[in-house]
Each structure stands twice: as C-alpha cells, then as structure tokens.
C-alpha cells in the first residue's frame, strides 16, 4: 500500500509506530516540537478527536525534556528547569470533572483558557477546545521562579491537527 492510500489517521499511526521502538531502546527523549516529529505525532494519536495538539514552540535556555508518554487516552510530556521547576503538559479528551475545569462547554471553534494558582503555589493553565483539553501545571521550587513561569508558558503552543497532517504530506 502506498502512502497515498492511507487515511491521515492511519498515516499518523504508521509514523508513530515506526518511532516507538526508539523510546524502548533508551534513546534520549525528544520533545513534541510544533512540527511533524514522532513525539508530536504520538500526542496527536493519543487523543484522535482533539483538534489541537500541545507542542514546544521553542525550548528556553535551562529547560530540558524530562519525560514523555502517550497511550490511547492521553499524552503527557514534562519539561524540567535547572532551578528545579517542572512543567507537566497533559492532552486528553476532556478536563471535566478533574483539574478545576473551565466553566462551560468546549467551544466549537477556538480555545477557552483559564489560569489559576493552586493552594501550594503551583500554576495551572487549562485550555479546552473541540475534542480535547490541555492542562499545563508548573511546579515552582521557590517564589523567585516567576520569571521561569512566563518563559516556559510562552514556549508551549497548540498545533492544529490540519497543520500536522499537511506537514506529514
């Protein structure tokens, strides 16, 4: 079967499966960049109905990828900063009822966003959109890490599934 006979979902799955053995071999973790790289494809496949996929637009100095996982219900990546801060980004089909949901239903077009400060001082950004939800939780080791918060939140973007499909060709 040639690539032109594969549906976009099947093509994404084929690319993702071809990359999966590399993770098992202990290769360095690659962040889901805002382009058609294997981790981004795996994130997209983890929640097939999600119109948007979280990705790293640019990784600021001092940050590294700490962990990545994707299964048939969610995709998660964690970024770590040299000062001990952690950003955990989770894509799933719905935020409701967990994670201090945004009021109302997911918009039919666009994104509903909310930022909150948790009791322990951590920061949570919740984005709800058609077919999915992204929760970013920033764990700060100290109050002096506010600059870290703005730098890393600005590094996370939402890639449309259509754009990802165009990049895969």
Short mmCIF file of C-alpha atoms in Angstrom, two decimals:
data_model
loop_
_atom_site.label_atom_id
_atom_site.label_comp_id
_atom_site.label_asym_id
_atom_site.label_seq_id
_atom_site.Cartn_x
_atom_site.Cartn_y
_atom_site.Cartn_z
CA UNK A 1 0.00 0.00 0.00
CA UNK A 2 1.41 3.38 -0.92
CA UNK A 3 1.20 6.37 1.35
CA UNK A 4 -1.42 7.98 -0.87
CA UNK A 5 -3.83 5.14 0.04
CA UNK A 6 -3.54 5.73 3.78
CA UNK A 7 -6.02 7.91 5.62
CA UNK A 8 -4.47 10.80 7.58
CA UNK A 9 -5.09 8.94 10.87
CA UNK A 10 -3.50 5.74 9.54
CA UNK A 11 -0.52 7.71 8.25
CA UNK A 12 -0.02 9.38 11.66
CA UNK A 13 -0.26 5.99 13.37
CA UNK A 14 2.27 4.43 10.97
CA UNK A 15 4.78 7.21 11.64
CA UNK A 16 4.20 6.98 15.40
CA UNK A 17 4.64 3.20 15.47
CA UNK A 18 7.84 3.41 13.46
CA UNK A 19 9.29 5.68 16.16
CA UNK A 20 8.05 3.76 19.23
CA UNK A 21 10.95 1.22 19.31
CA UNK A 22 13.43 4.10 19.68
CA UNK A 23 11.90 5.02 23.04
CA UNK A 24 12.26 1.46 24.28
CA UNK A 25 15.95 1.39 23.31
CA UNK A 26 16.80 4.14 25.81
CA UNK A 27 17.40 6.89 23.26
CA UNK A 28 17.21 10.48 24.53
CA UNK A 29 13.71 11.83 24.96
CA UNK A 30 12.71 14.24 22.22
CA UNK A 31 10.16 16.94 22.96
CA UNK A 32 6.99 17.22 20.91
CA UNK A 33 8.07 20.16 18.74
CA UNK A 34 5.50 22.19 16.79
CA UNK A 35 6.13 20.17 13.66
CA UNK A 36 5.64 16.59 12.48
CA UNK A 37 8.21 14.86 14.69
CA UNK A 38 7.45 11.47 16.27
CA UNK A 39 6.51 12.71 19.79
CA UNK A 40 4.06 15.24 18.33
CA UNK A 41 2.50 12.55 16.15
CA UNK A 42 2.18 10.25 19.18
CA UNK A 43 0.48 13.07 21.12
CA UNK A 44 -1.99 13.55 18.26
CA UNK A 45 -2.77 9.83 18.11
CA UNK A 46 -3.32 9.61 21.87
CA UNK A 47 -6.46 11.76 21.61
CA UNK A 48 -7.65 11.40 18.00
CA UNK A 49 -10.67 13.71 18.42
CA UNK A 50 -8.56 16.65 19.68
CA UNK A 51 -8.48 19.48 17.14
CA UNK A 52 -5.26 20.82 18.69
CA UNK A 53 -2.07 19.16 19.93
CA UNK A 54 0.22 20.74 22.55
CA UNK A 55 3.79 21.20 21.41
CA UNK A 56 7.02 23.01 22.25
CA UNK A 57 7.43 26.08 20.04
CA UNK A 58 10.85 26.91 21.48
CA UNK A 59 12.59 25.42 24.49
CA UNK A 60 14.05 28.28 26.59
CA UNK A 61 17.59 28.08 27.94
CA UNK A 62 17.88 25.98 31.08
CA UNK A 63 14.96 23.69 30.17
CA UNK A 64 15.20 20.03 29.08
CA UNK A 65 12.70 17.30 28.32
CA UNK A 66 12.29 15.18 31.44
CA UNK A 67 9.63 12.68 30.36
CA UNK A 68 7.22 11.78 27.54
CA UNK A 69 4.41 9.25 27.34
CA UNK A 70 1.37 8.61 25.19
CA UNK A 71 -1.31 5.95 25.31
CA UNK A 72 -4.81 5.53 23.92
CA UNK A 73 -6.34 8.07 26.32
CA UNK A 74 -3.78 10.83 26.85
CA UNK A 75 -0.38 12.22 26.01
CA UNK A 76 1.97 13.79 28.54
CA UNK A 77 5.34 15.48 28.50
CA UNK A 78 7.31 17.06 31.31
CA UNK A 79 9.95 19.75 30.98
CA UNK A 80 12.48 20.41 33.76
CA UNK A 81 14.43 23.57 34.51
CA UNK A 82 17.90 23.67 36.02
CA UNK A 83 16.48 25.56 39.05
CA UNK A 84 14.15 22.64 39.86
CA UNK A 85 10.95 23.93 38.23
CA UNK A 86 8.83 21.38 36.33
CA UNK A 87 6.17 21.88 33.68
CA UNK A 88 3.82 18.95 33.06
CA UNK A 89 1.66 19.17 29.91
CA UNK A 90 -1.24 16.73 29.52
CA UNK A 91 -3.52 16.28 26.50
CA UNK A 92 -6.74 14.34 26.98
CA UNK A 93 -10.25 14.22 25.59
CA UNK A 94 -11.83 16.14 28.48
CA UNK A 95 -10.90 18.08 31.62
CA UNK A 96 -14.27 17.59 33.22
CA UNK A 97 -14.68 16.84 36.09
CA UNK A 98 -11.00 16.92 37.12
CA UNK A 99 -8.41 19.71 37.16
CA UNK A 100 -10.50 22.75 38.07
CA UNK A 101 -12.33 22.79 34.72
CA UNK A 102 -13.07 25.89 32.72
CA UNK A 103 -16.73 26.85 33.06
CA UNK A 104 -18.93 25.85 30.16
CA UNK A 105 -18.57 23.52 27.24
CA UNK A 106 -15.69 23.27 24.83
CA UNK A 107 -16.03 25.89 22.11
CA UNK A 108 -16.96 24.72 18.61
CA UNK A 109 -14.24 26.96 17.19
CA UNK A 110 -11.39 28.41 19.20
CA UNK A 111 -9.99 27.81 22.65
CA UNK A 112 -11.29 28.61 26.14
CA UNK A 113 -8.41 29.22 28.55
CA UNK A 114 -8.04 29.73 32.27
CA UNK A 115 -5.07 30.28 34.56
CA UNK A 116 -5.18 29.51 38.26
CA UNK A 117 -2.77 29.44 41.18
CA UNK A 118 -3.09 26.27 43.22
CA UNK A 119 -3.00 26.14 47.03
CA UNK A 120 0.65 25.06 47.01
CA UNK A 121 1.67 27.99 44.79
CA UNK A 122 1.91 25.98 41.58
CA UNK A 123 0.39 27.48 38.44
CA UNK A 124 -2.12 25.72 36.19
CA UNK A 125 -3.22 26.72 32.69
CA UNK A 126 -6.24 24.88 31.28
CA UNK A 127 -7.17 25.07 27.59
CA UNK A 128 -10.40 23.49 26.33
CA UNK A 129 -11.12 23.15 22.62
CA UNK A 130 -13.09 20.96 20.27
CA UNK A 131 -12.34 17.31 21.05
CA UNK A 132 -9.77 17.89 23.77
CA UNK A 133 -8.23 19.62 26.72
CA UNK A 134 -4.67 20.57 27.66
CA UNK A 135 -3.63 21.08 31.27
CA UNK A 136 -0.22 22.64 31.95
CA UNK A 137 0.94 22.50 35.57
CA UNK A 138 4.03 24.44 36.58
CA UNK A 139 5.67 23.35 39.82
CA UNK A 140 7.89 26.12 41.18
CA UNK A 141 10.59 25.34 43.77
CA UNK A 142 10.54 28.90 45.14
CA UNK A 143 8.80 32.26 44.85
CA UNK A 144 11.75 33.60 42.87
CA UNK A 145 10.83 31.42 39.92
CA UNK A 146 8.13 33.76 38.48
CA UNK A 147 10.39 34.62 35.55
CA UNK A 148 10.69 30.90 34.85
CA UNK A 149 6.88 30.65 34.70
CA UNK A 150 6.42 33.25 32.00
CA UNK A 151 9.28 31.89 29.89
CA UNK A 152 8.08 28.29 29.81
CA UNK A 153 4.35 29.01 29.39
CA UNK A 154 5.18 31.09 26.32
CA UNK A 155 7.15 28.16 24.89
CA UNK A 156 4.10 25.88 24.71
CA UNK A 157 1.83 26.21 21.69
CA UNK A 158 -1.14 24.36 20.21
CA UNK A 159 -0.62 22.88 16.74
CA UNK A 160 -3.72 22.22 14.66
CA UNK A 161 -4.31 18.67 13.51
CA UNK A 162 -4.73 20.03 9.97
CA UNK A 163 -1.26 21.62 10.06
CA UNK A 164 0.25 18.41 11.41
CA UNK A 165 -1.37 16.47 8.55
CA UNK A 166 -0.04 18.96 5.97
CA UNK A 167 3.49 18.58 7.36
CA UNK A 168 3.24 14.81 7.07
CA UNK A 169 2.26 15.32 3.44
#
